[in-house]
Amino acid sequence: MNCTCFQYSALELDRRSINKRIKATAAILKPLVLLAENPTLRLKLLRCPHCAQHWQTGWEWSLRGSEYAYHVPEIDLADWQQEPYLQPAAWMVYGAMMEPYYAKNTFEPSNKPCGVAGCPHRAIRFSGVCEPHHVEQLQQFGMLPKRPVGRLFPPYGATAPAA
Ligand SMILES: [Zn+2]
Ligand SMILES: [Zn+2]
């Protein structure tokens, strides 16, 4: 029997898509082989025995804690144990929390380099650092919601998704 992995694409960051995926997850997980588990974060890494596609599970309090599975790139198990992949629903919730901040602020690049050593970006006006570093600093000071834990992977980007 052929697998159905190819029928699933990257999870869209909206509740409808994620709820739909939650419903499909039991069937998705059934033929997969468990590679690793993170009991603290309640996450699993799995692999399809037919096509070798890798999958991770995620869950979100605001979605009743239901598990959902999504495609992830192949990864060394020790690396995954150290830092599992980002959970798309957590990324969606983060985007919604960051929305008011991005709505209020516009970032104009200046002609100076970012003040963080080794950073290739240009500093934004009225700040000594680039936009991602500016946001990171505000997060460190507890002035903005923290980025959810997890390793970024395509198609999810370095900045909070638009809500
Ligand atoms: Zn497959
Ligand atoms: Zn920077």
PDB file of C-alpha atoms in Angstrom, residues 11 13 18 38 40-44 56-61 63 65-68 70-72 80 84-95 147-153 156 161:
ATOM      1  CA  LEU A  11       0.248  23.492   7.676  1.00  0.00           C
ATOM      2  CA  LEU A  13      -1.406  29.104  10.039  1.00  0.00           C
ATOM      3  CA  ILE A  18      -5.087  23.250  12.199  1.00  0.00           C
ATOM      4  CA  ASN A  38      10.163  14.372  24.186  1.00  0.00           C
ATOM      5  CA  THR A  40       8.533  17.015  28.819  1.00  0.00           C
ATOM      6  CA  LEU A  41       7.220  18.917  25.824  1.00  0.00           C
ATOM      7  CA  ARG A  42       4.861  16.046  24.846  1.00  0.00           C
ATOM      8  CA  LEU A  43       6.252  15.881  21.304  1.00  0.00           C
ATOM      9  CA  LYS A  44       7.015  12.967  18.987  1.00  0.00           C
ATOM     10  CA  GLN A  56       6.432  15.833  14.243  1.00  0.00           C
ATOM     11  CA  THR A  57       3.462  16.198  16.531  1.00  0.00           C
ATOM     12  CA  GLY A  58       2.438  19.430  18.211  1.00  0.00           C
ATOM     13  CA  TRP A  59      -0.353  20.559  20.510  1.00  0.00           C
ATOM     14  CA  GLU A  60      -1.681  23.820  21.896  1.00  0.00           C
ATOM     15  CA  TRP A  61      -3.567  24.654  25.100  1.00  0.00           C
ATOM     16  CA  LEU A  63      -6.802  24.010  20.891  1.00  0.00           C
ATOM     17  CA  GLY A  65      -4.346  20.161  23.830  1.00  0.00           C
ATOM     18  CA  SER A  66      -5.226  17.959  20.849  1.00  0.00           C
ATOM     19  CA  GLU A  67      -2.288  16.484  18.974  1.00  0.00           C
ATOM     20  CA  TYR A  68      -1.657  17.346  15.324  1.00  0.00           C
ATOM     21  CA  TYR A  70       2.953  17.972  10.346  1.00  0.00           C
ATOM     22  CA  HIS A  71       5.839  17.472   7.901  1.00  0.00           C
ATOM     23  CA  VAL A  72       9.326  18.329   9.137  1.00  0.00           C
ATOM     24  CA  TRP A  80      15.984  16.916  17.673  1.00  0.00           C
ATOM     25  CA  PRO A  84      12.507  19.862  18.534  1.00  0.00           C
ATOM     26  CA  TYR A  85      10.900  21.693  15.629  1.00  0.00           C
ATOM     27  CA  LEU A  86       8.699  24.707  16.123  1.00  0.00           C
ATOM     28  CA  GLN A  87       4.982  23.924  16.440  1.00  0.00           C
ATOM     29  CA  PRO A  88       2.962  25.712  13.732  1.00  0.00           C
ATOM     30  CA  ALA A  89      -0.044  26.386  16.015  1.00  0.00           C
ATOM     31  CA  ALA A  90       2.250  27.986  18.610  1.00  0.00           C
ATOM     32  CA  TRP A  91       3.720  30.092  15.794  1.00  0.00           C
ATOM     33  CA  MET A  92       0.204  31.152  14.769  1.00  0.00           C
ATOM     34  CA  VAL A  93      -0.669  32.152  18.355  1.00  0.00           C
ATOM     35  CA  TYR A  94       2.608  34.078  18.582  1.00  0.00           C
ATOM     36  CA  GLY A  95       1.766  35.941  15.357  1.00  0.00           C
ATOM     37  CA  ARG A 147       9.025  33.545  20.699  1.00  0.00           C
ATOM     38  CA  PRO A 148       7.708  29.978  21.139  1.00  0.00           C
ATOM     39  CA  VAL A 149      10.320  27.280  21.698  1.00  0.00           C
ATOM     40  CA  GLY A 150      11.389  25.168  18.763  1.00  0.00           C
ATOM     41  CA  ARG A 151      13.664  24.987  15.795  1.00  0.00           C
ATOM     42  CA  LEU A 152      12.519  27.084  12.823  1.00  0.00           C
ATOM     43  CA  PHE A 153      12.005  25.269   9.522  1.00  0.00           C
ATOM     44  CA  TYR A 156       7.992  29.346   8.741  1.00  0.00           C
ATOM     45  CA  PRO A 161       3.805  35.409  11.035  1.00  0.00           C
TER      46      PRO A 161
END
